[in-house]
Short mmCIF file of N, CA and C in Angstrom, two decimals:
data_model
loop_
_atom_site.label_atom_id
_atom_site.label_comp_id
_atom_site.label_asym_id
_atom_site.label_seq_id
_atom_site.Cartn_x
_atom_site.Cartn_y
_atom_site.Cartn_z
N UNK A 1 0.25 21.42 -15.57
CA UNK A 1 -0.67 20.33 -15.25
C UNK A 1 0.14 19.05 -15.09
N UNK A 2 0.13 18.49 -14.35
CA UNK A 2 0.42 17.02 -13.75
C UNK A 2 -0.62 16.02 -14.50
N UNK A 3 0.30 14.84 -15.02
CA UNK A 3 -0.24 13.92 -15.99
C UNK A 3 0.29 12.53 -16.05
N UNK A 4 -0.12 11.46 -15.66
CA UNK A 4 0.71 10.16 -16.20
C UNK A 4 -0.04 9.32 -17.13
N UNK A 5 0.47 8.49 -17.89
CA UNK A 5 0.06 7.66 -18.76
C UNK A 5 0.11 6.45 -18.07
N UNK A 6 -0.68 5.31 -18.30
CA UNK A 6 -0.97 3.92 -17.43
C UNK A 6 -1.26 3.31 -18.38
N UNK A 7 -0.54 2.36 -18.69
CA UNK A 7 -1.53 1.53 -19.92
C UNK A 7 -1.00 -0.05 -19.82
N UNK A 8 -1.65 -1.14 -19.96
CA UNK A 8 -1.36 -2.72 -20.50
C UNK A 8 0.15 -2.69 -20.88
N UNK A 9 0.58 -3.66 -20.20
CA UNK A 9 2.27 -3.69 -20.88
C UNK A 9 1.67 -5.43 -21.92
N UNK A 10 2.89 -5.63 -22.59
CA UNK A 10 2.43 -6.69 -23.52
C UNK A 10 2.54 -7.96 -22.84
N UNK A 11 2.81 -8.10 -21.52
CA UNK A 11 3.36 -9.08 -20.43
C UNK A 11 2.02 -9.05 -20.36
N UNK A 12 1.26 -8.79 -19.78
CA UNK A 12 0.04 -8.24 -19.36
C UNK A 12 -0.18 -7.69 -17.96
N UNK A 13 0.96 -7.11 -17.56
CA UNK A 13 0.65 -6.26 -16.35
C UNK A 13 0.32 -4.63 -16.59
N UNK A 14 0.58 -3.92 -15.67
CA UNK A 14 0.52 -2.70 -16.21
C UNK A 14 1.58 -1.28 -15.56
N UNK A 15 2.01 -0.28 -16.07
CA UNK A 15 2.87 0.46 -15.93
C UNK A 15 2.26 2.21 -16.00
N UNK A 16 2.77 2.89 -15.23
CA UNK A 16 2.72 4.23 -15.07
C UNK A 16 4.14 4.74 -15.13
N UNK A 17 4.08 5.84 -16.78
CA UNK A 17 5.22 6.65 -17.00
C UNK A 17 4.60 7.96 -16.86
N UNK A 18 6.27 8.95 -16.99
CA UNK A 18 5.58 10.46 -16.78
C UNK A 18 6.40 10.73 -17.95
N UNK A 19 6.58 12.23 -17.88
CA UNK A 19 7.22 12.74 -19.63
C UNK A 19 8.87 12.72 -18.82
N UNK A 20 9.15 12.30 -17.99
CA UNK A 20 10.69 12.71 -17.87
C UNK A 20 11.13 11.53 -17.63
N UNK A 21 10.37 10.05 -18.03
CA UNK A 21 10.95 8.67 -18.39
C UNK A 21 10.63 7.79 -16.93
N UNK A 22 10.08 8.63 -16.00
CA UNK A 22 9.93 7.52 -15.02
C UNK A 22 8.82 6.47 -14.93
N UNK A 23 9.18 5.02 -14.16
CA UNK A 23 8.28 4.47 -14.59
C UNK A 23 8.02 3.59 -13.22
N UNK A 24 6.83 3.34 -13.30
CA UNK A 24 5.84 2.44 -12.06
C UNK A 24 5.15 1.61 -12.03
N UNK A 25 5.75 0.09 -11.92
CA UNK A 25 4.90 -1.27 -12.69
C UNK A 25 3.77 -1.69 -11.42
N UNK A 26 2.30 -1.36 -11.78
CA UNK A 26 1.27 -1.81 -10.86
C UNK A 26 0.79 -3.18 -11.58
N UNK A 27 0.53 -3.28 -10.20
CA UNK A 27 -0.55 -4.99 -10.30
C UNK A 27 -1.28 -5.25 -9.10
N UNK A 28 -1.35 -6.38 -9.03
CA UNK A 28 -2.51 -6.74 -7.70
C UNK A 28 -1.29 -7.40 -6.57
N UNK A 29 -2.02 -6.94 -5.37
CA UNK A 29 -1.28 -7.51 -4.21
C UNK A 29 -0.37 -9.00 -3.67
N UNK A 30 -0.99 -9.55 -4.96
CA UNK A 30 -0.01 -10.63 -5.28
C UNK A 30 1.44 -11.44 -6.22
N UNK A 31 1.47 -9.85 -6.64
CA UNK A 31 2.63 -9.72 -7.68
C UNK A 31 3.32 -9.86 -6.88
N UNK A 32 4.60 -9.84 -7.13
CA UNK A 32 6.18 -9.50 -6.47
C UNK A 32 6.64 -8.42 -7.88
N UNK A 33 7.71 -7.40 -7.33
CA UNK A 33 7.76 -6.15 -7.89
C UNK A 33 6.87 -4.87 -8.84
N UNK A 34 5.52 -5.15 -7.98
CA UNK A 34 4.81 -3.74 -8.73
C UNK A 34 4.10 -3.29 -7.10
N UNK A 35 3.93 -2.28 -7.49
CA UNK A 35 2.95 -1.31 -6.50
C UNK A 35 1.25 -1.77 -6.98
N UNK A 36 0.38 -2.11 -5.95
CA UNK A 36 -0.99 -1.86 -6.18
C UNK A 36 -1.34 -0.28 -6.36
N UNK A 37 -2.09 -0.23 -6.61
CA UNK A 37 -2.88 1.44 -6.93
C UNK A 37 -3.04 2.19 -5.12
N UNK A 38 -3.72 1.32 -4.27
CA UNK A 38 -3.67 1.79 -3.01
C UNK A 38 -2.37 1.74 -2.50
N UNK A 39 -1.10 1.33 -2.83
CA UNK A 39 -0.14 2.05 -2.36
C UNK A 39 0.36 2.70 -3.26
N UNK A 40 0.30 3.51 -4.16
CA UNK A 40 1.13 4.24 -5.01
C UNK A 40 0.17 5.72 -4.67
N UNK A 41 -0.79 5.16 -3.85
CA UNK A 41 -1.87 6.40 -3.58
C UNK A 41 -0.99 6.71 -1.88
N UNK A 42 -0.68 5.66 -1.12
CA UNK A 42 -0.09 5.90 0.26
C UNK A 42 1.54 6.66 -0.36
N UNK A 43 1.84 6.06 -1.22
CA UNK A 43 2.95 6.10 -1.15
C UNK A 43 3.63 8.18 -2.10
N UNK A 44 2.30 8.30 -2.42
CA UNK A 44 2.32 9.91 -3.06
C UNK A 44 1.87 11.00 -2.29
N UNK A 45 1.13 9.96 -0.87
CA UNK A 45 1.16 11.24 0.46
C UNK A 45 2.19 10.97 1.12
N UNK A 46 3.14 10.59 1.09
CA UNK A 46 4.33 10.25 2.03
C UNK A 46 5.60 11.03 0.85
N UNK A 47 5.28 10.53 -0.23
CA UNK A 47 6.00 11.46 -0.92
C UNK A 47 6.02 12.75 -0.94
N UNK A 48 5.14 13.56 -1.14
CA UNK A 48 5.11 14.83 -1.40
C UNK A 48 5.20 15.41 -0.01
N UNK A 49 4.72 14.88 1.27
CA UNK A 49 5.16 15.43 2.81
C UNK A 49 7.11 15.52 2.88
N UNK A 50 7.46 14.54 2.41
CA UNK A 50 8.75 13.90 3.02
C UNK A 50 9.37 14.84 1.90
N UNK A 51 9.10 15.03 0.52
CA UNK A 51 9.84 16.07 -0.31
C UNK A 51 9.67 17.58 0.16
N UNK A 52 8.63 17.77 0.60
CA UNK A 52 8.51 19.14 1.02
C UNK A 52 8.84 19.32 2.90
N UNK A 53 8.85 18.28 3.34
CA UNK A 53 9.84 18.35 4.66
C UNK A 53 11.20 19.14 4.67
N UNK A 54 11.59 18.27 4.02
CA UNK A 54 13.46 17.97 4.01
C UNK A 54 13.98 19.30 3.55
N UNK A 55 13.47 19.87 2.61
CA UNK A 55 14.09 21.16 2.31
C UNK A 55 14.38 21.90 3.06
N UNK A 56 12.60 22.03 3.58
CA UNK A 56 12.39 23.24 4.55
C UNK A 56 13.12 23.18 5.86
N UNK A 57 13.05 22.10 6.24
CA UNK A 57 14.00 21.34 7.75
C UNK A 57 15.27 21.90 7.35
N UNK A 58 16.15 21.54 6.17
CA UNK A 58 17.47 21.43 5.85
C UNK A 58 17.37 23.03 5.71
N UNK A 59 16.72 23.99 5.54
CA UNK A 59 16.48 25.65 4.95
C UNK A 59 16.99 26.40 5.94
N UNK A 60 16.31 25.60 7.24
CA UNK A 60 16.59 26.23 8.26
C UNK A 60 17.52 26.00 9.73
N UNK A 61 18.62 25.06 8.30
CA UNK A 61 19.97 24.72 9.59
C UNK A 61 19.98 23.59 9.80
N UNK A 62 18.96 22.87 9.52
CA UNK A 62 18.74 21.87 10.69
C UNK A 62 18.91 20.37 9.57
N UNK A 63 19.67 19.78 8.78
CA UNK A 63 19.55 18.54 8.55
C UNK A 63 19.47 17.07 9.12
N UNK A 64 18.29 16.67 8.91
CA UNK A 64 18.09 15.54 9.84
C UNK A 64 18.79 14.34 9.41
N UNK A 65 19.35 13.37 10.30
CA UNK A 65 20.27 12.66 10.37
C UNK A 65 19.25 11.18 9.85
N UNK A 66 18.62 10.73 9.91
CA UNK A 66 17.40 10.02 9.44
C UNK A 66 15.96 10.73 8.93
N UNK A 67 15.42 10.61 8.03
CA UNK A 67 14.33 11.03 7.64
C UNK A 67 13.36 10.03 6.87
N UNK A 68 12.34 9.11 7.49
CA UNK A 68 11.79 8.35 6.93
C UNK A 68 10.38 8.42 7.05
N UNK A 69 9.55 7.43 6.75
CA UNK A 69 7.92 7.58 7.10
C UNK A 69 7.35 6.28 6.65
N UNK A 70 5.99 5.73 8.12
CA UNK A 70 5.53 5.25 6.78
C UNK A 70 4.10 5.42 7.00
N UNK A 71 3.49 4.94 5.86
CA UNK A 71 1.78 5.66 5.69
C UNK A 71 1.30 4.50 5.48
N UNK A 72 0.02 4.44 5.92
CA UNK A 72 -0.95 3.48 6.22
C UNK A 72 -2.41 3.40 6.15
N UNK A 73 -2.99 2.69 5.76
CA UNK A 73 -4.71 3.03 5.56
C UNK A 73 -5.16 1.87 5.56
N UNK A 74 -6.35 1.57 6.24
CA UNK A 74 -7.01 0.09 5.92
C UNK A 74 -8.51 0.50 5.33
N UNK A 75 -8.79 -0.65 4.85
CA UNK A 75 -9.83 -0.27 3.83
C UNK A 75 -11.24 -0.38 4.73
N UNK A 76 -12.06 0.63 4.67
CA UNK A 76 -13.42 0.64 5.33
C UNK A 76 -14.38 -0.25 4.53
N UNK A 77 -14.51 0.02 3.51
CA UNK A 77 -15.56 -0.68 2.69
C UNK A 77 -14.53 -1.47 1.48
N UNK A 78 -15.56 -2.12 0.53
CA UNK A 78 -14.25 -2.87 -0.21
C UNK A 78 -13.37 -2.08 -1.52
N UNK A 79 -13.90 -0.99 -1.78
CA UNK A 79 -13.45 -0.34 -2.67
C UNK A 79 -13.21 1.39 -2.14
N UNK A 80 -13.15 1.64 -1.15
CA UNK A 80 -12.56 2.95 0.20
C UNK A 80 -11.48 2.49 1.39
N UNK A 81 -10.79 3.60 1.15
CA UNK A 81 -9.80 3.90 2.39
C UNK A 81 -10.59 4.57 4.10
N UNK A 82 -10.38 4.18 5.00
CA UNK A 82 -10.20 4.89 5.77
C UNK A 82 -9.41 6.11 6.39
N UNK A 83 -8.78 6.37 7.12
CA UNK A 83 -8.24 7.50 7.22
C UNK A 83 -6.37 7.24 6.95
N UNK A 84 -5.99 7.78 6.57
CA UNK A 84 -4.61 7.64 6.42
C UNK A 84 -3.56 7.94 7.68
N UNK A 85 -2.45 7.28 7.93
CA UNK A 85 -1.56 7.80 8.86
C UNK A 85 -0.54 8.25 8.37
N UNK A 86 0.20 8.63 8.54
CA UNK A 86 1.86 8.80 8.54
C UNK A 86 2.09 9.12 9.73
N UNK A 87 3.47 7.88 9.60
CA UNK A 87 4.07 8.16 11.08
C UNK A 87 5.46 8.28 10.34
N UNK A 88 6.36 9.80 10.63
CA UNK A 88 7.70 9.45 10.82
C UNK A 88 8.64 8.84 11.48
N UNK A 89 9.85 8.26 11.05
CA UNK A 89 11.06 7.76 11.59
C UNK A 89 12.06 8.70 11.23
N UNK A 90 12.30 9.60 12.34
CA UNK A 90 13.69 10.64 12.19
C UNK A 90 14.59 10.77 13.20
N UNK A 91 15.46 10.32 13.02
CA UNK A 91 16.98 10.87 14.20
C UNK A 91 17.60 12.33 14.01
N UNK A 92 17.72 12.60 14.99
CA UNK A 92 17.43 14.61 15.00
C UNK A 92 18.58 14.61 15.67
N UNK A 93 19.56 15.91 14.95
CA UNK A 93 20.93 16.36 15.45
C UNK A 93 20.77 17.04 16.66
N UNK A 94 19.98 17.34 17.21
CA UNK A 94 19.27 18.21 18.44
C UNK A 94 18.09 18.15 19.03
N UNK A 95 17.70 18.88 20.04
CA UNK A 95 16.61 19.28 20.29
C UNK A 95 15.89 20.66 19.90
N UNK A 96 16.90 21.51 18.86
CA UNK A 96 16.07 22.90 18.14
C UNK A 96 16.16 21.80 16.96
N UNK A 97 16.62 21.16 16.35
CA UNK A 97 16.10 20.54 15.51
C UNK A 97 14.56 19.94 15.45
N UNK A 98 14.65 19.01 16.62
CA UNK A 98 13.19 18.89 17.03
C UNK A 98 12.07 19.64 17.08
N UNK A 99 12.35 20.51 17.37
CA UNK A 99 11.31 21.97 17.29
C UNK A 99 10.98 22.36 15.75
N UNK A 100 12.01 22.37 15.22
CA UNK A 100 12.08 22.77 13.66
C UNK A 100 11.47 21.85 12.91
N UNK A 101 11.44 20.87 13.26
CA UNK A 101 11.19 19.55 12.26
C UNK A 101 9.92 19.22 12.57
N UNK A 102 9.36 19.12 13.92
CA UNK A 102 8.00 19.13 14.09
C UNK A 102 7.15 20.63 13.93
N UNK A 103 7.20 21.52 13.60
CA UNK A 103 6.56 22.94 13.17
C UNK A 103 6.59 22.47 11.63
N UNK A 104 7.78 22.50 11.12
CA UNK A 104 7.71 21.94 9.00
C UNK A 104 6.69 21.10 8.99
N UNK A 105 6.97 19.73 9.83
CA UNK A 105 6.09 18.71 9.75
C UNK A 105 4.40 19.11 9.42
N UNK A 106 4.44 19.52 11.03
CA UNK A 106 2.41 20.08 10.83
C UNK A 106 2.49 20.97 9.59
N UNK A 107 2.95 22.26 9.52
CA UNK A 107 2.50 23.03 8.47
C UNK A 107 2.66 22.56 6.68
N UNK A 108 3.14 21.35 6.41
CA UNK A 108 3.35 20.77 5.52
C UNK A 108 2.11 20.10 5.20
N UNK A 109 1.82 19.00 6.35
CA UNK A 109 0.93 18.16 6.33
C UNK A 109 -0.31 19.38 6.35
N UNK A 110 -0.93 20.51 6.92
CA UNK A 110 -1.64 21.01 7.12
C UNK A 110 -1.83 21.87 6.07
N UNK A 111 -1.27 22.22 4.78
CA UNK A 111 -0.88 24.11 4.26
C UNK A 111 -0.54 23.26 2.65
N UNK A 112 0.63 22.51 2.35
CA UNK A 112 1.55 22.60 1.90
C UNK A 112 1.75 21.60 0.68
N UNK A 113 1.03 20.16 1.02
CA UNK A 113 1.51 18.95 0.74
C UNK A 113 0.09 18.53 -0.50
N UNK A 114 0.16 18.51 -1.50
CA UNK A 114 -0.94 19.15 -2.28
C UNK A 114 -1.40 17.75 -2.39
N UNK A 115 -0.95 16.09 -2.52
CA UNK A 115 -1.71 15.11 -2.49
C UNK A 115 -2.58 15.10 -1.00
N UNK A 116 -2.01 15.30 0.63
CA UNK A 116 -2.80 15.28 1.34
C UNK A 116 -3.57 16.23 1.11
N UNK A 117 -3.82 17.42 0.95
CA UNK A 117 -4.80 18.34 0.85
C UNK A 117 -6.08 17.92 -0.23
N UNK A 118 -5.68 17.46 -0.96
CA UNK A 118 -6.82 16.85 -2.12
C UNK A 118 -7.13 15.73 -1.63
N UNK A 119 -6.24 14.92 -0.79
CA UNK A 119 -8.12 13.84 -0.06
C UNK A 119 -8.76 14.05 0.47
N UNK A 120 -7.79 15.11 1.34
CA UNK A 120 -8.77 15.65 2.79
C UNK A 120 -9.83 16.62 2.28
N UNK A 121 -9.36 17.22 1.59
CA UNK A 121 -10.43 17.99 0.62
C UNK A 121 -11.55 17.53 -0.54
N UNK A 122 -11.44 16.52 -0.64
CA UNK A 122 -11.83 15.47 -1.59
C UNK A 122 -11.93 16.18 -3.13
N UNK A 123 -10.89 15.94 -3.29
CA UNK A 123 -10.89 16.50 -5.51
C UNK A 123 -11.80 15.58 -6.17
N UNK A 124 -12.45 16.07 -6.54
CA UNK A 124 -13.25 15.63 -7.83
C UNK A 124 -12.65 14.60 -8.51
N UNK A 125 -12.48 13.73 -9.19
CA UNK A 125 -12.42 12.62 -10.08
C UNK A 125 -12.96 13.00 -11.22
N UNK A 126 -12.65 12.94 -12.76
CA UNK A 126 -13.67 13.39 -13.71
C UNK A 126 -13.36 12.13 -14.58
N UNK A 127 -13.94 10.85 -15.12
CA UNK A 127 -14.24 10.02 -16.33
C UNK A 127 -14.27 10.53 -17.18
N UNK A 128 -13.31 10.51 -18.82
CA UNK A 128 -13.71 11.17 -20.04
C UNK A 128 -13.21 9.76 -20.58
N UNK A 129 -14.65 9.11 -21.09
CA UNK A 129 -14.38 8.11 -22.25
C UNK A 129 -14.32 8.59 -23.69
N UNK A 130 -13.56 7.99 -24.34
CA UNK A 130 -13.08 8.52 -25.86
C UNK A 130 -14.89 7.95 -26.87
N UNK A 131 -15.11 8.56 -28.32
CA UNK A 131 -15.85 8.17 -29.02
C UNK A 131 -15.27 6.38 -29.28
N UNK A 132 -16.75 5.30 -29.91
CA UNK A 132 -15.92 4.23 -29.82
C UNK A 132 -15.45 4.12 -30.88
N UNK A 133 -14.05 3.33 -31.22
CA UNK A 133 -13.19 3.26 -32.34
C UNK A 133 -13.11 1.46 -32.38
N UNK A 134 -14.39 1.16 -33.31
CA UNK A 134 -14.62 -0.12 -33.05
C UNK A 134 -14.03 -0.71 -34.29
N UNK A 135 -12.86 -1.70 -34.32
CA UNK A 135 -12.45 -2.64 -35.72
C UNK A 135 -13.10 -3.69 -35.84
N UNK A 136 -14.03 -4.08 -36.56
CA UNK A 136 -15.23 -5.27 -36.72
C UNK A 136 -13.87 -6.19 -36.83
N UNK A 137 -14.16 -7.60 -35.97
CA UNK A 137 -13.31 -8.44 -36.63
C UNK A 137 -13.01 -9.36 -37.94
N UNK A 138 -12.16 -9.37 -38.35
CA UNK A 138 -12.36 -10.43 -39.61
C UNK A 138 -12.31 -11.79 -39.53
N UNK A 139 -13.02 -12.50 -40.53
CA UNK A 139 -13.55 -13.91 -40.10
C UNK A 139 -12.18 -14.76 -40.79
N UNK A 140 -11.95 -15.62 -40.33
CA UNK A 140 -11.18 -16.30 -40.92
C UNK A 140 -11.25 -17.85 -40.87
N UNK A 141 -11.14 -18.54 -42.09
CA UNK A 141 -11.63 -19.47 -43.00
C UNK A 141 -12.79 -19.50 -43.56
N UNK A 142 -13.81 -20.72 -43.86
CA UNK A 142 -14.73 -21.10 -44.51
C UNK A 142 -15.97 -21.08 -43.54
N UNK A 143 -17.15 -20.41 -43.97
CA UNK A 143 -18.52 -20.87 -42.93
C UNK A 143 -18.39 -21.88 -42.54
N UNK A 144 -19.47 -21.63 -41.41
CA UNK A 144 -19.58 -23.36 -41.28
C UNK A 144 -21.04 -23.50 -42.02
N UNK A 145 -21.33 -25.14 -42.33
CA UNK A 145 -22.38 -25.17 -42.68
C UNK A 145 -23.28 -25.98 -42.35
N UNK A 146 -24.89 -26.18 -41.90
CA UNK A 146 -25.67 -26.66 -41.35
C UNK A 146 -25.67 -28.16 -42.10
N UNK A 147 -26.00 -29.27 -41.15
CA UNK A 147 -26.07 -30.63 -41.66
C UNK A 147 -27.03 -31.01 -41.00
N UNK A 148 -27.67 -31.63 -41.77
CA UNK A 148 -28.75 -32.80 -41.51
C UNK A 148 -30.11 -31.48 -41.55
N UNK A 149 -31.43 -32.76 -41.20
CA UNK A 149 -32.72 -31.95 -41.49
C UNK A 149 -33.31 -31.08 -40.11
N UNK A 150 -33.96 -30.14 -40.67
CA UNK A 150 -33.92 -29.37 -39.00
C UNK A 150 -35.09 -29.91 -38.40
N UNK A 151 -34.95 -30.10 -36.57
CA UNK A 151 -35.94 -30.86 -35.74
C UNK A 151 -37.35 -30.32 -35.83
N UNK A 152 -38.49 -30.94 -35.81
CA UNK A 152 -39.52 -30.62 -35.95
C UNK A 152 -40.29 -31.30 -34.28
N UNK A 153 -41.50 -30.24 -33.78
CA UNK A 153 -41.92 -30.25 -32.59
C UNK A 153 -42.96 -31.62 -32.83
N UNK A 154 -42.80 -32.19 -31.71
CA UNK A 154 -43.93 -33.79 -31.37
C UNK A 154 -44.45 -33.60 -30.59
N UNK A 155 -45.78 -33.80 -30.79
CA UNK A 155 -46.92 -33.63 -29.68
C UNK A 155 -47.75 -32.51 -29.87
N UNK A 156 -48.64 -32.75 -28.28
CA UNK A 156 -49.71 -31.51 -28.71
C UNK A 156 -49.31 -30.45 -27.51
N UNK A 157 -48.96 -29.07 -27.85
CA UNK A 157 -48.77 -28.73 -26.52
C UNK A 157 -49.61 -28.45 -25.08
N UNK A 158 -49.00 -27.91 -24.10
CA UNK A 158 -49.72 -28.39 -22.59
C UNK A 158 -50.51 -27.07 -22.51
N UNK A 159 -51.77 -27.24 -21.65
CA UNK A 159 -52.87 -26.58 -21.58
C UNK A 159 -53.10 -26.22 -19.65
N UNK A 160 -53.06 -25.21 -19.50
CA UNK A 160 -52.67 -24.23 -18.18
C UNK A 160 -53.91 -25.06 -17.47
N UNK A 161 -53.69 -25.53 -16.07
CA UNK A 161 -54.84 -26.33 -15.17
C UNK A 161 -54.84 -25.24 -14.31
N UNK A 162 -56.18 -25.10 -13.34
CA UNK A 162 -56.78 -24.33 -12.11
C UNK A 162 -57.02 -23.00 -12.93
N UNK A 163 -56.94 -21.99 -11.66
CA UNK A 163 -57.26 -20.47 -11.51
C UNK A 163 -56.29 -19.84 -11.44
N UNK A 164 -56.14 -18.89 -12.11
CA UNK A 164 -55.31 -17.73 -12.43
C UNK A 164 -54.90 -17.51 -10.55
N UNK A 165 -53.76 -16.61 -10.15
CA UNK A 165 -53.52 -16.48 -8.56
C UNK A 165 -53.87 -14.78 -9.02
N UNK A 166 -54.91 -14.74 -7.58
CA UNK A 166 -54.84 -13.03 -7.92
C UNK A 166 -54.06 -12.04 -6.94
N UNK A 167 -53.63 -11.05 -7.24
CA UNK A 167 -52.98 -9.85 -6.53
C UNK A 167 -53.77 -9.57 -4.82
N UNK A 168 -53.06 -9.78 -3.84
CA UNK A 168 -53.73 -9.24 -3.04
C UNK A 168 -52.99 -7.93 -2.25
N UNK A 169 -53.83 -7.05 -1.71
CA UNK A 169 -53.49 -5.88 -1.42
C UNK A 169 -52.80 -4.53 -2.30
N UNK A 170 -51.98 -3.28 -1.64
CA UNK A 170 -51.36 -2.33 -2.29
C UNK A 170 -50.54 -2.97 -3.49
N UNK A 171 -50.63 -2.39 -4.60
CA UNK A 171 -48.80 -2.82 -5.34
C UNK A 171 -47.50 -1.46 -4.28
N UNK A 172 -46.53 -1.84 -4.75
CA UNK A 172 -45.62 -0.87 -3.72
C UNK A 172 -45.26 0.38 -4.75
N UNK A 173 -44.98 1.42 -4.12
CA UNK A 173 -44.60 2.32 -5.51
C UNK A 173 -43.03 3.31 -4.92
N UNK A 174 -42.33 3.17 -6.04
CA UNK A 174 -41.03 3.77 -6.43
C UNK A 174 -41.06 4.90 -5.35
N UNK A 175 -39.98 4.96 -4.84
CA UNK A 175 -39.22 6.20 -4.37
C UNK A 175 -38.19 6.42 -4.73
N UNK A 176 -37.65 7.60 -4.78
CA UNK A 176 -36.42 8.51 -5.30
C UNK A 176 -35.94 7.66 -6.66
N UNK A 177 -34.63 7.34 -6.36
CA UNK A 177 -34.25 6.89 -7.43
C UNK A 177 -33.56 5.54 -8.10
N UNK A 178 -33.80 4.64 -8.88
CA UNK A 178 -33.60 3.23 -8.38
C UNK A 178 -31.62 3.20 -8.38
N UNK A 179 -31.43 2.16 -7.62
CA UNK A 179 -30.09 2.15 -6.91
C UNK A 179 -29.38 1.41 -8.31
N UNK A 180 -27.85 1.77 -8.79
CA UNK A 180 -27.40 1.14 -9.54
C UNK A 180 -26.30 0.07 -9.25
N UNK A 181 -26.48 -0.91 -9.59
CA UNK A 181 -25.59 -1.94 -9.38
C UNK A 181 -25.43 -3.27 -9.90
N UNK A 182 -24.23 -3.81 -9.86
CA UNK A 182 -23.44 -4.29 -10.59
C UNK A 182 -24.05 -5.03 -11.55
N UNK A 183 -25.31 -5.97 -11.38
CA UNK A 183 -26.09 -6.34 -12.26
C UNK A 183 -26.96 -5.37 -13.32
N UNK A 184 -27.04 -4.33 -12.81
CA UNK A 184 -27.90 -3.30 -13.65
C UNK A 184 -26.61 -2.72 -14.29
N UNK A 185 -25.56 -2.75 -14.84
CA UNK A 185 -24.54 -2.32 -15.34
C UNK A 185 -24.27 -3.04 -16.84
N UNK A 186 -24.03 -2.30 -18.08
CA UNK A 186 -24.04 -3.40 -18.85
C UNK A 186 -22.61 -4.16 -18.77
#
């Protein structure tokens, strides 16, 4: 099973390690030296194509003299990708190279390359929040304490003028199911 840990660094940015020490400082598009999340997502379909390229290219004679890529997505909605590209950059010792390198290519991208296959396929996502592990805080110093006498109401209060407004026509009634959002969120 494939696993990384992501958590708050004490800077207050944040970092992705794996168990064999590597590490990946994310932030928002306005950092200088971290990856946002949408490219560490471009940048793990370009990875796993371009790792499982090169072998197979190099397997069969053929080492390519440049081997690069780059991947691309613009966002459809504000929190979705649209469709992804990769375009390679490769300088080819030949023209059976060429042949070789574009056949790896498709069947990689198509068969092989297990991050593209899970978007295009769309994997599941699963949320597991932990039980809560709540530390009440502790108070520190002295209460405070109330001063002076508490306000008391003046006057007589106000008395509703005219006619009630009445309902006119259908009330509307519920369908399916009510929509959740950001205000209905606690």
């Amino acid at each position: 099973m494939a696993n990384v840990r992501v958590e708050r660094t004490e800077e207050g940015g944040f970092r992705a390690t794996n168990a064999r020490g590597a590490e990946v400082l994310i932030g928002g598009g306005d950092e200088d030296g971290v990856f946002t999340p949408v490219e560490l997502l471009l940048a793990a379909v370009g990875g796993c194509n371009i790792v499982t390229v090169e072998p197979l290219t190099a397997k069969r004679g053929h080492r390519l003299v440049r081997l690069a890529m780059t991947v691309e997505a613009e966002k459809v909605e504000q929190n979705k990708l649209g469709p992804v590209t990769i375009t390679y950059d490769v300088e080819l010792p030949s023209e059976a190279a060429d042949e070789v390198f574009r056949a790896v290519a498709g069947r990689v991208h198509e068969k092989y390359c297990t991050v593209s296959r899970s978007l295009q396929e769309g994997t599941e996502v699963r949320l597991e929040l932990p039980e809560a592990d709540v530390t009440p805080a502790k108070a520190v110093g002295t209460p405070a304490k109330a001063v002076g006498t508490p306000a008391k109401a003046v006057g007589t209060p106000a008395k509703a003028v005219g006619t009630p407004a009445k309902a006119v026509g259908t009330p509307a009634k519920a369908v399916g199911t009510p929509a959740e959002t950001d205000e209905t969120l606690p």
